[in-house]
Amino acid sequence: MSTQLASDAVARFLRGVAVVFLVVTIVFVLSRATGDPINYLAPIEATAEEIEGIKDRLGLNDPLVEQYGRFLADTVQLDFGKSFRAQRPAIEVVRERVLNTVLLGVVALVFAFAVGIPFGIIAAVRRGGGVDLISRLFALLGQAVPNFWLGLMLILFLAVNFDFLPTGGRVGVTSFILPGITLGSFPAAAVMRFTRSSMLDTLQQDYIRTARAKGLNERGVIAKHALRNSMLAVVTLLGLQVGGILAGSVVVETVFAWPGLGFLIIQSIRATDYPVVQAAVIMTSIWIVFVNFVVDVSYSFLDPRIRTGVN
Amino acid sequence: MSDRTYWYRLRHRKISRRTMLGASAKAGVGAAGLALVGCGGDDDDDDAAAPAAAAAPAEEQAQAEEQAMDEDEAEEQAEAEAAAADEDEEMEEEAAPMAGEVDFEAELIVGYGSFPPTLDVMTAAGQGGQGASNNNHFNQAFAYNTGRVLQPSGGFGNYEFTDDNFNFRITLEPGVTFHNGEPLNAEALAFYYERTRNNADYDQTIEGANAARIGWMGDIKVVDDLTLDIGMAGDPAIDAPEQSGGINFNICPKQYIIENGDEHFANNPVGHGQYQFESWIPDQEIRSTRFENYHFPRDAEFQHKAGWVKKLTGRYFPEEQARAAALEAGEVDIAYRIGSDVAGQFEDTDDFQVIVLPDVRVMSIELPINQSLDPITGEENPWRDVRVRKAANYAIDAQSIVDNLLTGNEERAYSPFPAGYPLPIGNMDGPYTYDPDRARALLEEAGQVGFAFKITLPTGLWTGDRVWMPAVQQMLNDVGFQVEVDYADFGNALAEIRNHELPNPFIFNQGSTRAGAPLGPAFAYALITTIGSPYSHANPTDDFLPEFLEFQRLIDEAGAEFDATRRADMYFEAATIHYENAFVVPLFNLSHLYATRNNIRYTEYYDTSTGFNPVFAQVLST
């Protein structure tokens, strides 16, 4: 690794740390702006004294600055306190859900790339043809249709009317299909569009013409020369889509009763369960920053021009 | 069917994927069988050996039986006959039921819209799990009748006041055990109350949610194995039964909690309810099996009755349409609490039914009558004028809202007191029926035409709130009010109301006595008008109207009156003042809707706050 690359990586890492710090601060402020958790914690008949007692025990009566300082110190140790709802360490509650969301996200991304890349290639190679038209229509719908509606429609047709798949919950391998498709539809459309436009650019390059002139068959031209060079943009998209997938999981997991992180965040926000909201959002942001960092670094490796500093 | 659309018919036309899969599986098995027949041979010997091996123990058993007969033939035979007779009876119950008969071996799967985050029923969070966990796994000490009145006897515990009402004695039924076999005795109950008030002698890590409810308890003393005495911390508490063995007090075992700790209990609850906990996946499912040693039979007189189905499974579908879809797809038997719009698709169908259970609480507009100045404008508070309050009562056609915007199963309420309770109209010429002309006239007479105010509606809990509230707003505006509605987050609005910080009128439900039932000692608590009610405008320091003070005096006295007749008289007098002075604007009792498969039978109704209780649901064989 060149010195330039190493210093770039360090700079990106530091930027990532700054982003996480910013997220931590925003989460702290916003979570306290959404309501008073005592509404949820104290029973209906609790007297004012009892409510104050609970607040004291939880440190909710301390000045905000003090709470923030304590919060930062605890966050560094991944100690987000005890979930108000589950009465267990918040990080434990979050950890239980991460795997479900990651698995669902992987299914969604596999769907997105498995559909998006082939259709993007075909659409570019047969530009203006029927497949191109259908692909563009799919891309338009994929990006325009809200995933909660798509989810309900898929449940209605594939689970209720045709009885192919379960309507919700995590009850086996088949239960990944509907939420996976729903969550993957938006990135699939994005991947398709990116692949198509990137391929179109690449196919007009001189080296493609050269490859054809050398007598390489069309399949070889597309697979060896055009596709590999087009994938750079698609790899970049992967980093962006991880964030999109996590954001989309909030709605999709609710529709499909999927016991993941997105669903947990929604529940915790509704219940003003600070510790879990904070733990979930901060862990999510760390994950997104990390993935983007890896993508950035890998991008440098994939593109020799970046690695060697040649434009 | 003529009014149904193509899409409706399409949705109800099912291609039986399962049948196809079943048929192909059978074909596969058949083919495999044919293949095996062709290459059998050696297996025949094995098959022959197997029955021989099985026969040996049978012969030994027969010899043993013969020997036993020799030893004490007559006695054994009598016992065997008795046992056979018992077995026959059991067989009758356990044999595959005929179509339409109750299937005691069935599994009932309920799709819930909310799930508890913890199964410890004694935490605030765990108390939200009535439907999916608490009702199944736990029971209270005392029993309600169908009128939701606590019975002094007939529950797991019987109660009586002694020492001039300064002592509350609970006597437990003998032979009651928790699911783990631990006895429900006075020690266990004492521990339960100490844990509730965060005073139990063990490493307690939870916050007892009901500590405030048992503030009346002083010393708790175990008299003997089954008797517990609870002294009063102050004046005699007439609602001691409700606040020790009523709906909020689900009993937990002592030794189990001490030995395993709070966290273990929160994930592996043990109670003495009709169903014992089997497993759970948070926010996914809770599985339970029938507690075969449940203390009461299915035909017990009061609330505590043994469960019907063998297995009870709760699954979590937070999205209402997804819950309904799960029912249609056959993944659940009951879609718990759905809106009237969703319920409509299950009505008049062959496969499903909609069960409607009324909520006895009355949706009302609570009015700020106890401040002399309007806290918003700083001017004279128009709500102090009874004519303005009456105008609001006459302005709203609640019956029309029930008929046209709700399911039609709700009941128009004329007062916060339950249906069947004599309408306390006092000197009035009739109840507040819809009369916009009269409302307009009253408003003009009071000089308050154009009176502008805001109503806060805590949203998200009450069925159809965003549908009926605009109608209420429009009807008030039609007679001369200028109403703005604040559709507030439920939790935030609740906090403001509970802290008595909400200055404007708000919507809330009140009352908790079943139709026609006598008013219990805890009834005043459910009235949102009273001082001391959590959901009220009234603060002790307010500038009360004289008629309100009289009302409050009667409520306070009734709440401390041990004589039921005198108490009822006081309540009625208070109700009359309440009604004549239009302290609130009552609207209607909402209903809770449950869509089920049509082989579900439900005939019980005990619990107003949680509605449908799957413990009482029967699955009929099809």
Short mmCIF file of C-alpha atoms in Angstrom, two decimals, chain A residues 34-36 38-47 50-51 54 57 82 84-88 92 96-97 152 155-157 159-171 254-255 257-259 263 267, chain B residues 7 10-15 17-18 115 117-118 123-125 205-213 263 267 282-284 315-319 321-322 325-326 328-329 331 491-492 494-495 498-499 525 534-535:
data_model
loop_
_atom_site.label_atom_id
_atom_site.label_comp_id
_atom_site.label_asym_id
_atom_site.label_seq_id
_atom_site.Cartn_x
_atom_site.Cartn_y
_atom_site.Cartn_z
CA THR A 34 -39.29 13.12 21.56
CA GLY A 35 -40.88 12.83 24.97
CA ASP A 36 -40.48 11.87 28.56
CA ILE A 38 -41.45 8.42 32.54
CA ASN A 39 -44.82 8.20 30.75
CA TYR A 40 -43.94 4.68 29.90
CA LEU A 41 -42.02 3.71 32.99
CA ALA A 42 -44.32 4.86 35.72
CA PRO A 43 -47.58 3.09 36.30
CA ILE A 44 -50.75 5.11 35.77
CA GLU A 45 -51.37 5.65 39.46
CA ALA A 46 -47.83 6.69 40.33
CA THR A 47 -47.73 9.70 42.59
CA GLU A 50 -42.82 8.14 42.95
CA ILE A 51 -42.30 9.63 39.51
CA ILE A 54 -37.87 6.91 39.33
CA ARG A 57 -32.78 6.65 39.92
CA LYS A 82 -30.83 -0.83 30.68
CA PHE A 84 -36.80 0.68 29.96
CA ARG A 85 -39.08 -1.75 28.20
CA ALA A 86 -37.21 -5.02 28.34
CA GLN A 87 -35.51 -4.35 31.69
CA ARG A 88 -32.27 -5.73 30.26
CA GLU A 92 -28.10 -7.01 24.59
CA GLU A 96 -30.34 -10.08 19.58
CA ARG A 97 -31.88 -8.29 16.61
CA LEU A 152 -48.81 -5.56 1.66
CA ILE A 155 -48.62 -10.55 1.24
CA LEU A 156 -52.04 -10.30 -0.34
CA PHE A 157 -51.19 -12.09 -3.57
CA ALA A 159 -49.30 -15.34 0.93
CA VAL A 160 -53.07 -14.98 1.10
CA ASN A 161 -54.42 -15.75 -2.35
CA PHE A 162 -51.84 -18.19 -3.60
CA ASP A 163 -50.73 -19.49 -0.23
CA PHE A 164 -47.13 -19.83 -1.39
CA LEU A 165 -45.36 -18.10 1.45
CA PRO A 166 -45.88 -17.06 5.07
CA THR A 167 -47.36 -13.64 5.64
CA GLY A 168 -44.89 -12.58 8.27
CA GLY A 169 -42.58 -13.42 11.09
CA ARG A 170 -39.38 -15.41 10.88
CA VAL A 171 -40.70 -18.92 10.61
CA THR A 254 -42.92 -3.68 10.74
CA VAL A 255 -45.10 -4.83 7.84
CA ALA A 257 -43.38 -8.56 11.75
CA TRP A 258 -39.72 -9.27 11.23
CA PRO A 259 -37.86 -9.29 14.53
CA PHE A 263 -38.68 -2.91 14.03
CA GLN A 267 -40.98 0.16 19.02
CA TRP B 7 -60.93 -7.84 -6.78
CA LEU B 10 -60.15 -12.66 -6.84
CA ARG B 11 -58.82 -12.34 -3.33
CA HIS B 12 -61.14 -15.03 -2.07
CA ARG B 13 -60.33 -17.48 -4.83
CA LYS B 14 -57.59 -19.69 -3.47
CA ILE B 15 -55.31 -21.97 -5.37
CA ARG B 17 -50.81 -24.87 -3.05
CA ARG B 18 -50.77 -27.09 0.01
CA PHE B 115 -46.55 -7.81 22.36
CA PRO B 117 -41.24 -6.61 25.83
CA THR B 118 -40.84 -8.60 29.04
CA THR B 123 -43.06 -4.39 35.77
CA ALA B 124 -44.79 -1.51 34.03
CA ALA B 125 -43.64 -2.82 30.67
CA THR B 205 -33.69 -5.68 40.11
CA ILE B 206 -37.11 -4.64 38.84
CA GLU B 207 -39.30 -1.69 39.71
CA GLY B 208 -42.63 -2.93 41.07
CA ALA B 209 -45.22 -1.35 38.83
CA ASN B 210 -48.08 -1.44 41.29
CA ALA B 211 -46.35 0.07 44.29
CA ALA B 212 -48.66 3.08 44.18
CA ARG B 213 -51.74 0.87 44.15
CA GLU B 263 -34.13 -11.61 34.67
CA ASN B 267 -37.99 -14.62 30.22
CA PRO B 282 -39.33 -11.71 21.65
CA ASP B 283 -41.57 -9.87 19.21
CA GLN B 284 -42.30 -13.12 17.41
CA ARG B 315 -47.86 -14.40 17.25
CA TYR B 316 -47.02 -10.80 16.69
CA PHE B 317 -48.29 -8.88 13.67
CA PRO B 318 -48.03 -5.19 14.49
CA GLU B 319 -49.45 -4.11 11.13
CA GLN B 321 -53.57 -5.52 7.47
CA ALA B 322 -50.79 -8.06 7.85
CA ALA B 325 -53.81 -11.38 5.98
CA ALA B 326 -52.33 -13.94 8.38
CA GLU B 328 -56.91 -15.23 5.73
CA ALA B 329 -53.81 -17.27 4.93
CA GLU B 331 -51.53 -18.79 9.81
CA GLY B 491 -47.94 9.18 25.40
CA ASN B 492 -47.19 12.88 25.40
CA LEU B 494 -51.16 11.32 28.61
CA ALA B 495 -48.27 12.91 30.48
CA ARG B 498 -51.72 13.18 34.21
CA ASN B 499 -49.69 16.16 35.34
CA TYR B 525 -61.38 6.47 40.58
CA PRO B 534 -55.11 10.68 37.16
CA TYR B 535 -56.86 11.93 34.02
#
